[in-house]
XYZ file of C-alpha atoms in Angstrom:
271
model
C 118.120 65.475 93.634
C 118.998 69.154 93.324
C 117.504 72.261 91.798
C 118.462 72.996 88.208
C 118.220 76.761 88.776
C 119.042 78.889 91.809
C 116.128 81.219 90.987
C 112.820 80.346 89.413
C 109.220 81.566 89.386
C 106.505 79.576 87.629
C 102.898 80.774 87.867
C 100.096 78.621 86.457
C 96.654 80.200 86.230
C 94.017 78.420 88.365
C 96.627 75.848 89.487
C 99.332 77.425 91.622
C 102.896 78.676 91.842
C 106.238 76.901 92.058
C 109.246 79.023 92.946
C 112.828 78.898 94.158
C 114.100 81.572 96.553
C 117.787 82.447 96.499
C 118.542 85.190 99.013
C 121.507 86.671 100.873
C 119.733 89.665 102.417
C 118.723 88.920 106.002
C 116.226 91.767 106.448
C 113.094 90.798 108.452
C 109.870 90.765 106.418
C 106.836 91.700 108.488
C 103.132 90.985 108.060
C 103.496 88.718 105.035
C 100.033 87.534 104.009
C 99.726 84.065 102.457
C 96.525 84.109 100.415
C 96.827 80.487 99.270
C 98.124 77.386 101.082
C 101.860 76.953 100.796
C 104.609 74.385 101.423
C 108.238 75.582 101.692
C 111.200 73.201 101.629
C 114.284 74.890 103.113
C 117.415 73.735 101.274
C 120.117 76.010 102.718
C 120.136 78.310 105.713
C 117.326 78.779 108.212
C 113.869 80.333 108.084
C 112.537 81.976 111.247
C 108.843 82.843 111.430
C 106.756 84.597 114.060
C 102.982 84.372 114.539
C 101.199 85.846 117.558
C 104.566 86.509 119.262
C 105.539 82.837 118.910
C 108.779 82.174 117.010
C 109.597 78.977 115.155
C 112.720 77.878 113.284
C 112.778 75.814 110.097
C 116.159 74.295 109.256
C 117.540 72.907 106.002
C 115.726 69.710 105.045
C 112.517 70.683 106.856
C 109.214 71.832 105.365
C 107.022 74.681 106.567
C 103.346 74.203 105.674
C 101.077 77.264 105.800
C 97.260 77.242 105.501
C 95.486 79.847 103.387
C 94.883 83.242 104.955
C 97.896 83.184 107.295
C 99.822 86.357 108.174
C 103.331 85.983 109.603
C 106.706 87.665 110.049
C 109.689 86.050 108.311
C 113.452 86.273 108.295
C 115.577 84.071 106.054
C 119.050 83.462 107.503
C 121.979 82.530 105.291
C 123.801 79.241 105.473
C 127.175 79.505 107.251
C 129.120 79.370 103.989
C 126.433 80.325 101.476
C 123.030 81.924 100.915
C 119.479 81.047 101.927
C 117.841 78.696 99.433
C 114.319 77.271 99.439
C 111.739 75.837 97.063
C 108.009 76.325 97.506
C 104.590 75.486 96.078
C 101.290 77.324 96.482
C 97.904 76.006 95.393
C 94.897 77.759 93.902
C 91.476 76.385 95.014
C 90.936 74.318 91.837
C 93.535 71.529 92.383
C 92.636 71.325 96.088
C 88.946 70.840 95.234
C 89.902 68.243 92.634
C 92.044 66.303 95.107
C 89.258 66.452 97.676
C 86.986 64.629 95.207
C 89.440 61.838 94.342
C 90.948 61.366 97.813
C 90.188 57.933 99.250
C 90.089 59.022 102.886
C 87.368 61.613 103.496
C 87.625 61.486 107.288
C 90.420 64.004 107.701
C 91.338 66.972 109.857
C 92.103 70.041 107.801
C 95.171 72.133 108.512
C 94.213 75.264 110.481
C 97.607 76.471 111.727
C 101.156 76.361 110.414
C 102.981 73.081 110.772
C 106.684 72.279 110.527
C 107.604 68.872 109.140
C 110.865 67.949 110.858
C 111.467 64.374 109.739
C 110.915 64.532 106.011
C 111.803 61.425 104.015
C 114.456 61.735 101.326
C 111.967 60.372 98.790
C 109.524 63.239 99.535
C 112.260 65.863 99.295
C 113.500 64.315 96.042
C 109.960 64.370 94.608
C 109.489 67.970 95.755
C 112.587 69.091 93.825
C 112.028 66.766 90.894
C 108.549 68.189 90.299
C 109.938 71.712 90.594
C 112.461 70.911 87.857
C 109.904 69.115 85.666
C 107.513 72.063 85.690
C 110.044 74.150 83.752
C 109.485 71.984 80.669
C 105.873 70.712 80.931
C 103.334 72.584 78.797
C 100.231 70.413 79.128
C 97.954 71.934 81.797
C 96.546 68.569 82.879
C 100.064 67.293 83.546
C 100.951 70.478 85.409
C 97.860 70.152 87.600
C 98.718 66.481 88.243
C 102.169 67.513 89.497
C 100.652 69.944 91.991
C 98.226 67.243 93.174
C 101.161 64.860 93.589
C 102.624 67.152 96.251
C 99.219 67.212 97.976
C 99.281 63.400 98.091
C 102.736 63.454 99.689
C 101.553 65.994 102.257
C 98.549 63.869 103.190
C 100.906 60.980 103.913
C 102.376 63.261 106.592
C 98.979 64.237 107.987
C 98.583 67.531 106.089
C 95.338 68.216 104.228
C 94.272 71.650 102.971
C 90.604 72.617 103.070
C 88.901 73.557 99.799
C 86.444 75.801 101.635
C 87.152 79.476 101.005
C 86.035 81.635 103.921
C 87.466 84.853 102.550
C 86.694 88.374 103.650
C 85.951 90.980 100.988
C 89.477 92.376 101.246
C 90.921 88.878 100.749
C 88.665 88.283 97.728
C 89.836 91.566 96.228
C 93.446 90.614 96.984
C 92.859 87.321 95.183
C 91.452 89.170 92.160
C 94.278 91.733 91.943
C 96.889 88.997 92.404
C 95.804 87.451 89.100
C 97.173 90.515 87.273
C 99.147 92.871 89.558
C 100.248 95.083 86.647
C 96.702 95.762 85.455
C 95.416 99.326 85.917
C 92.821 98.439 88.513
C 89.942 100.838 89.189
C 87.659 100.748 92.228
C 84.544 100.820 90.044
C 85.731 97.828 88.030
C 86.529 95.826 91.176
C 83.150 96.640 92.745
C 81.346 95.505 89.587
C 83.253 92.214 89.638
C 81.739 91.460 93.045
C 78.319 92.866 92.112
C 78.655 95.697 94.604
C 78.217 99.420 94.410
C 81.493 101.289 94.709
C 80.441 103.115 97.889
C 79.204 99.856 99.443
C 82.534 98.171 98.676
C 84.496 101.065 100.162
C 82.355 100.937 103.298
C 82.949 97.210 103.757
C 86.694 97.698 103.282
C 86.727 100.555 105.783
C 85.184 98.154 108.305
C 88.197 95.891 107.643
C 90.540 98.874 108.161
C 91.755 98.902 104.575
C 91.036 100.436 101.167
C 91.233 99.580 97.476
C 94.442 101.557 96.996
C 96.065 99.903 100.002
C 95.150 96.427 98.745
C 96.574 97.219 95.314
C 99.848 98.435 96.831
C 100.061 95.395 99.136
C 99.639 93.009 96.213
C 102.103 94.861 93.994
C 104.836 95.251 96.604
C 104.442 91.642 97.728
C 104.700 90.480 94.125
C 107.744 92.705 93.692
C 109.305 91.033 96.722
C 108.614 87.624 95.200
C 110.274 88.676 91.951
C 113.313 89.967 93.840
C 113.628 86.620 95.610
C 112.931 84.338 92.660
C 114.261 86.019 89.492
C 117.412 87.701 88.203
C 115.448 90.606 86.731
C 116.611 94.182 87.169
C 114.632 96.650 89.299
C 113.001 98.412 86.319
C 111.675 95.143 84.874
C 110.392 94.043 88.283
C 108.685 97.413 88.747
C 106.844 97.134 85.425
C 105.819 93.525 86.035
C 104.483 94.487 89.470
C 102.443 97.353 88.013
C 104.619 100.431 88.566
C 105.491 103.025 85.933
C 109.083 103.337 87.121
C 111.670 101.766 89.386
C 111.584 104.835 91.634
C 107.817 104.519 92.220
C 108.245 100.849 93.008
C 111.119 101.646 95.397
C 109.010 104.278 97.176
C 106.084 101.960 97.891
C 108.330 98.961 98.558
C 110.264 100.874 101.217
C 107.026 102.158 102.691
C 105.767 98.563 102.947
C 108.908 96.671 104.054
C 111.234 99.310 105.492
C 114.126 98.916 103.031
C 114.806 99.539 99.347
C 114.527 96.759 96.733
C 118.064 97.644 95.597
C 119.373 96.651 99.045
C 118.042 93.124 98.558
C 119.169 93.049 94.930
C 122.706 94.169 95.722
C 123.067 91.563 98.440
C 121.945 88.826 96.061
C 125.024 89.225 93.887
């Protein structure tokens, strides 16, 4: 089984994301925050991650599984004769809670730290890619949700179970909210009202977490811009608008501030 497209980004509200990363640019990406649980199947090249000064390598054919709320450094290394290629799924809380209800075995240990699946069966990898391809044509939301649960079932067969409990900080809750619509013109007052907080109270709580509303907005938008660079063939201007920026130059400014290089550098190396 192979991917039908070298680049793909499918986002399903309240269900999750399925995407294909095609990348030739080997720039390190630091402090990448994974809001939702994620499973990444490396197809070509090598992924190197670092958490708490510990490095791990994920080779082609292996799966990296990441619990919600994980922050890590990443570098995607090209295959000897080609690019880096990977397919991944993320899950919103809803399908995880649903699977928790229907799962037969309730005596499980939830995933707390990253795990690398080294000996992945061909049938699992085939299903992983087959579902990724199927999601490009399925429109029924119940069927889409079932496909995301199917991957959860496969993961449980390998000892991986995600917790449905959300122990999020205020900054993570705000990140979750903004991530639903990165290109919306978010205002601090509006965000505070969503969480039934006064604006000054919200700002004080965020200051205690060493962040701010504007910083969270920029983090979400630049991270989403990075995802679009990795998973679509869009030009910089279109990516900028989708990520919530008025121009490609504004996007480039904040992107470079966040990651240390220009989006055009990654785009040019993807050709």
